[in-house]
C-alpha positions as MATLAB code, in Angstrom:
seq = 'MELKISDLREKITIQRPQKYTDGEGNIIEETSPDLIKVWAKILPVAAKNSEGYAEKIQATDYKIFIRYRTDIQISDTIGWKNKKLEQISPPYFFDGKKKFLILQVRELVENE';
ca = [
      79.412   99.096  105.705;
      79.399   97.756  101.897;
      82.698   97.510  100.136;
      83.314   97.169   96.487;
      86.615   96.653   94.413;
      86.170  100.163   93.177;
      86.592  101.537   96.854;
      90.178  100.252   96.612;
      91.949  103.350   95.416;
      95.224  103.593   97.448;
      98.405  101.599   96.401;
     100.346  100.012   99.346;
     103.357   97.834   99.332;
     103.362   94.599  101.608;
     107.009   94.271  102.827;
     108.473   91.125  104.443;
     111.305   91.786  107.076;
     114.337   89.585  106.628;
     115.648   88.619  110.070;
     118.829   86.633  111.149;
     120.281   85.654  114.541;
     123.887   87.038  115.364;
     126.471   85.169  117.379;
     124.898   86.379  120.769;
     121.381   85.122  119.664;
     119.947   88.527  118.979;
     117.381   88.845  116.339;
     118.439   91.202  113.691;
     116.124   92.775  111.142;
     118.233   93.387  108.084;
     116.018   94.800  105.354;
     112.239   94.642  104.500;
     112.049   94.056  100.779;
     108.782   94.655   98.932;
     106.782   91.393   98.642;
     103.815   92.713   96.691;
     101.950   95.892   95.740;
      98.028   95.691   96.092;
      95.109   98.287   96.111;
      93.626   99.156   99.312;
      90.988  101.219  101.209;
      92.556  102.836  104.236;
      90.657  104.266  107.120;
      92.178  106.082  110.031;
      90.701  104.428  113.234;
      92.151  106.002  116.218;
      95.005  108.599  117.244;
      96.861  108.220  120.532;
      99.153  110.686  122.110;
     100.448  109.597  125.628;
     103.302  110.846  127.866;
     104.741  107.865  129.830;
     107.523  108.028  132.500;
     110.405  108.145  129.915;
     109.140  109.150  126.683;
     106.169  110.531  124.817;
     104.290  108.256  122.320;
     102.280  109.277  119.477;
     100.576  106.693  117.219;
      97.709  106.555  114.546;
      95.993  103.328  113.967;
      94.187  102.461  110.579;
      92.178   99.712  109.018;
      93.348   98.606  105.708;
      90.895   96.724  103.234;
      92.686   94.686  100.624;
      91.388   91.963   98.301;
      91.601   88.429  100.112;
      95.025   86.937  100.107;
      96.416   83.862  101.924;
     100.136   85.078  102.025;
      99.961   87.936  104.461;
     101.788   87.281  107.670;
     101.448   89.391  111.052;
     105.139   90.157  110.776;
     104.746   91.807  107.448;
     104.961   95.742  107.409;
     102.818   98.038  105.132;
     104.408  100.908  103.028;
     102.085  103.629  102.153;
     102.748  107.128  101.207;
     106.350  107.215  102.766;
     105.046  105.814  105.917;
     106.000  102.238  107.426;
     102.930  100.829  109.171;
     103.138   97.863  111.621;
     100.483   95.241  111.828;
      98.894   95.149  115.576;
      96.591   92.187  115.107;
      96.474   89.116  112.682;
      94.543   89.820  109.225;
      90.826   88.921  109.379;
      87.987   88.640  106.792;
      85.615   91.477  106.113;
      81.957   90.239  106.863;
      83.273   86.723  107.495;
      83.574   86.265  103.768;
      86.896   85.444  101.900;
      86.490   88.527   99.497;
      88.226   91.180  101.430;
      90.891   91.005  104.047;
      91.320   93.700  106.950;
      94.781   94.511  108.234;
      94.867   96.557  111.508;
      98.009   98.654  111.310;
      99.800  101.385  113.720;
     101.950  104.285  112.408;
     104.275  105.298  115.162;
     105.246  108.969  114.854;
     108.509  110.205  115.662;
     109.169  112.989  118.280;
     110.292  116.110  116.649;
];
């Protein structure tokens, strides 16, 4: 697959969760303020619909291609079209070069 800068046509927001520890030692996520906005190419990779013992899980996985950055952390979330996407693997280089970065993310779909 060949990727060019002009292929990055979707606007996404990288959000960094703010966490703190309460008096009992529990980690609480307070907010996820916007860190940066970048252009991206988003490809759906897989959709999963499984029914477990106690609950039904629906999820869609995406690959997001962005320009190379060094400040993306695996704990960062992605905002895209009113969706909140969670990273499922550390960011890695596209084609082993430091031109583009790939974020593998998952959108969990609420049961309705």
